[in-house]
Amino acid sequence: MQSAADAALRCGIITLPMRLLYLTSEMAPFAKTGGLADVMGALPKQLHRMGHNVQVFLPAYASIDRKKYPFQKADGLEPLDLSLGQHRYRITYATVQVPGSSLRVHLVQCPALYGRPGIYSSAPDEHRRFLALSYAALEACRQVGFAPDVVHCNDWQTALVPMALKTIYARDPVLGRARSLLTIHNLMYQGAFPGDVVNDTRLMPAVDRFHQDQLKAGVVNFLLHGVLYADGITTVSPTYSREIQTPEHGAGLDHLLRQRSSTVVGVLNGVDYSEWSPETDRLIPHHFSADDLSGKERDKEVLLGKLGLPYQPGVPVLGVVSRLASQKGLDLLLDVIPWVLQRHGVQLVVLGNGDKRLAGRFTTLQHTFPRQVCFYEGFSNELAHLIEAGADIFLMPSRYEPCGLNQLYSLRYGTVPVVHKTGGLADSVQLFDPRTGTGTGFPFDQHDQPGLRWGIEAALRVYQDRPAWRQLQKNGMAQDFSWEKQARLYERLYAQIQG
Ligand code: ADP
Ligand code: GLC
């Protein structure tokens, strides 16, 4: 499908200043649990820099550090009384400055919904927390007459917006012409709620447009309706866009995704190199570059010192920074790693939080190998940067991985990734061949113990060959996953769905 606008964009004849509305439940540096925050912290900023009219809406979570990021009153936006079924909420708006950009983000304030710890919860009003975000953003647009060309929704939290635009707002003078793009960052989180939640969606006037079999079965699945109604659907890597159209990875939505196959596009995430570059990183003690890696060795020393492990030159350090969730395949790592620690005498540093059972297993591992293993349970952006800088090898044995950002960061920091060949990991890490000196890491095919062991041992073998290792590090550091490039792809998609 090619529209006139698309053709024009491709030829570079015009750059359309598009009106773009972003709805997100996370955004770095304000509110983060994972990669969605990094993406939304970078992509809108990039489109704004490219000259588009960008508006971003994020909940004003209590956890946002207001001292660091002071809120300001949102000029021109009046408080909103929002009804979601029987529930009434008073919404007010504030704005906050995006560091290093002239972009300001709109914060949706509603203490009844966002005045609790953390970003996500399992409370019975979870669906309303993000319906409120969605409607607060759309109603704000109506208040000020901002008619978006494209509303870019992310994950289940804002996935009912495409349906709302096609039904209750279809004839709205401000929103009636808006097109929607839904990005699926992770198909496993679908926002499937009991059927009576339908009363809270404000979509009762269009109740016949919900998936009727599901409604009869007593389920309202937010992401499913995004897949049905969005004008464009993206996922965060080309391989994942194909995987989710198979029964194995489709999490029950593969048939719907296949039906909309021509609309499903994989765009690999980018890296915000203003945050993640070893030459300039504000969170690491020693800077370094591909030409001079001496700072990396000193960062390794600092990292181990901070974590209470002995620094032994020549002993490789393996790093992990991850949500502790079944997706990430850390149970497999825990099965394999004792053998690796014993046989190769390597060290392992793990930063992560989430699943308590996995955390317990890492704690036991640390007790068993006190001079080799440190597990830091928690969320620490600073330590995440230091591990990227100071580790030699980065492990991502994910069962599935829509994109993954840490392998992209690792490449830039000369930290060689060992990854399961799936999703975005398959698209971003190429097998190193010592004979030709090409490749950037060690993707393994089978998600099992021999597979992961092979990946780690292949990396450790090359580590012993210093010139080959340097070459491998340099190959990775030379990769360009900048948002400048990826944002152009989104720009083109935005133009296409308008055509
Ligand atoms: P996902 O979004 O599935 O968690 P990604 O690799 O896309 O995986 O992104 C994870 C992001 O969250 C990275 O920026 C990573 O550094 C960060 N991160 C994950 N866990 C932690 C943690 N415990 N402390 C600090 N940062 C973390
Ligand atoms: C999800 C995925 C991860 C991806 C991130 C940002 O959390 O699990 O692979 O990188 O979203 O798109």
Short mmCIF file of N, CA, C and O and ligand atoms in Angstrom, two decimals, residues 32-36 38 186 276 321-323 327-328 351-353 378-381 384 396 401 404-406 409, ligand 1:
data_model
loop_
_atom_site.label_atom_id
_atom_site.label_comp_id
_atom_site.label_asym_id
_atom_site.label_seq_id
_atom_site.Cartn_x
_atom_site.Cartn_y
_atom_site.Cartn_z
N LYS A 32 9.16 3.82 34.74
CA LYS A 32 9.71 2.71 33.95
C LYS A 32 9.66 1.39 34.68
O LYS A 32 10.03 1.31 35.86
N THR A 33 9.18 0.34 34.00
CA THR A 33 9.42 -1.02 34.50
C THR A 33 10.23 -1.81 33.49
O THR A 33 10.86 -2.78 33.83
N GLY A 34 10.19 -1.39 32.21
CA GLY A 34 10.90 -2.15 31.19
C GLY A 34 11.08 -1.33 29.92
O GLY A 34 11.06 -0.09 29.96
N GLY A 35 11.23 -2.05 28.81
CA GLY A 35 11.63 -1.42 27.56
C GLY A 35 10.62 -0.45 26.97
O GLY A 35 10.99 0.46 26.22
N LEU A 36 9.32 -0.64 27.27
CA LEU A 36 8.32 0.31 26.76
C LEU A 36 8.70 1.74 27.16
O LEU A 36 8.56 2.68 26.37
N ASP A 38 11.67 2.95 27.67
CA ASP A 38 12.80 3.43 26.86
C ASP A 38 12.30 3.85 25.47
O ASP A 38 12.73 4.87 24.93
N ASN A 186 4.41 -6.55 23.67
CA ASN A 186 4.46 -7.89 24.24
C ASN A 186 3.06 -8.49 24.18
O ASN A 186 2.17 -8.09 24.92
N TRP A 276 22.63 5.99 26.29
CA TRP A 276 23.33 4.71 26.33
C TRP A 276 24.52 4.72 25.39
O TRP A 276 24.49 4.07 24.34
N VAL A 321 20.69 -8.06 33.23
CA VAL A 321 19.80 -7.00 33.75
C VAL A 321 18.42 -7.35 33.22
O VAL A 321 18.22 -7.35 32.00
N SER A 322 17.50 -7.64 34.12
CA SER A 322 16.24 -8.18 33.58
C SER A 322 15.09 -8.12 34.57
O SER A 322 15.31 -8.20 35.79
N ARG A 323 13.89 -7.98 34.02
CA ARG A 323 12.74 -8.32 34.84
C ARG A 323 12.85 -9.80 35.13
O ARG A 323 13.25 -10.58 34.25
N GLN A 327 9.24 -15.09 30.78
CA GLN A 327 9.66 -14.72 29.42
C GLN A 327 11.17 -14.73 29.26
O GLN A 327 11.70 -15.07 28.20
N LYS A 328 11.88 -14.34 30.30
CA LYS A 328 13.31 -14.05 30.16
C LYS A 328 14.20 -15.29 30.24
O LYS A 328 15.42 -15.19 30.10
N LEU A 351 21.22 -8.22 37.95
CA LEU A 351 20.33 -7.18 38.49
C LEU A 351 18.93 -7.51 38.02
O LEU A 351 18.70 -7.66 36.81
N GLY A 352 17.99 -7.64 38.96
CA GLY A 352 16.64 -7.94 38.52
C GLY A 352 15.65 -7.90 39.65
O GLY A 352 16.02 -8.03 40.82
N ASN A 353 14.40 -7.72 39.29
CA ASN A 353 13.33 -7.86 40.28
C ASN A 353 12.08 -8.40 39.61
O ASN A 353 11.95 -8.39 38.39
N GLY A 378 16.34 -5.73 42.84
CA GLY A 378 15.77 -4.39 42.88
C GLY A 378 15.80 -3.76 41.50
O GLY A 378 16.12 -4.43 40.51
N PHE A 379 15.46 -2.49 41.46
CA PHE A 379 15.48 -1.76 40.19
C PHE A 379 16.48 -0.62 40.35
O PHE A 379 16.32 0.23 41.23
N SER A 380 17.52 -0.60 39.56
CA SER A 380 18.52 0.45 39.66
C SER A 380 19.07 0.80 38.28
O SER A 380 19.81 0.02 37.68
N ASN A 381 18.65 1.95 37.80
CA ASN A 381 19.10 2.39 36.48
C ASN A 381 20.62 2.56 36.46
O ASN A 381 21.29 2.21 35.50
N ALA A 384 22.25 -0.73 36.23
CA ALA A 384 22.04 -1.28 34.87
C ALA A 384 23.10 -0.73 33.92
O ALA A 384 23.71 -1.48 33.14
N MET A 396 21.13 -13.11 27.59
CA MET A 396 19.68 -12.95 27.39
C MET A 396 19.10 -14.26 26.84
O MET A 396 18.86 -14.38 25.64
N GLU A 401 11.27 -12.90 22.86
CA GLU A 401 11.68 -11.52 23.13
C GLU A 401 11.21 -10.64 21.97
O GLU A 401 11.78 -10.66 20.88
N GLY A 404 13.72 -6.53 22.87
CA GLY A 404 14.87 -6.57 23.79
C GLY A 404 15.72 -5.34 23.53
O GLY A 404 16.02 -5.01 22.38
N LEU A 405 16.06 -4.66 24.60
CA LEU A 405 16.92 -3.48 24.44
C LEU A 405 18.31 -3.71 24.98
O LEU A 405 19.28 -3.16 24.49
N ASN A 406 18.41 -4.57 26.00
CA ASN A 406 19.72 -4.71 26.63
C ASN A 406 20.78 -5.29 25.70
O ASN A 406 21.95 -4.94 25.82
N TYR A 409 22.05 -2.30 23.87
CA TYR A 409 22.94 -1.51 24.71
C TYR A 409 24.29 -2.23 24.83
O TYR A 409 25.36 -1.62 24.72
P1 ADP B 1 11.42 -5.79 28.85
O1 ADP B 1 10.77 -4.54 28.38
O2 ADP B 1 10.75 -7.03 28.39
O3 ADP B 1 11.64 -5.80 30.31
P2 ADP B 1 13.77 -4.83 27.37
O4 ADP B 1 15.09 -5.47 27.15
O5 ADP B 1 13.07 -4.29 26.20
O6 ADP B 1 12.89 -5.88 28.19
O7 ADP B 1 13.94 -3.57 28.33
C1 ADP B 1 14.28 -3.64 29.65
C2 ADP B 1 14.68 -2.26 30.13
O8 ADP B 1 14.48 -2.20 31.52
C3 ADP B 1 16.15 -1.95 29.89
O9 ADP B 1 16.34 -0.56 29.78
C4 ADP B 1 16.78 -2.49 31.17
O10 ADP B 1 18.02 -1.89 31.42
C5 ADP B 1 15.75 -2.09 32.18
N1 ADP B 1 15.70 -2.94 33.38
C6 ADP B 1 15.15 -4.17 33.51
N2 ADP B 1 15.25 -4.60 34.76
C7 ADP B 1 15.88 -3.62 35.46
C8 ADP B 1 16.29 -3.47 36.82
N3 ADP B 1 16.05 -4.41 37.71
N4 ADP B 1 16.91 -2.32 37.17
C9 ADP B 1 17.14 -1.36 36.24
N5 ADP B 1 16.79 -1.44 34.96
C10 ADP B 1 16.17 -2.57 34.57
#
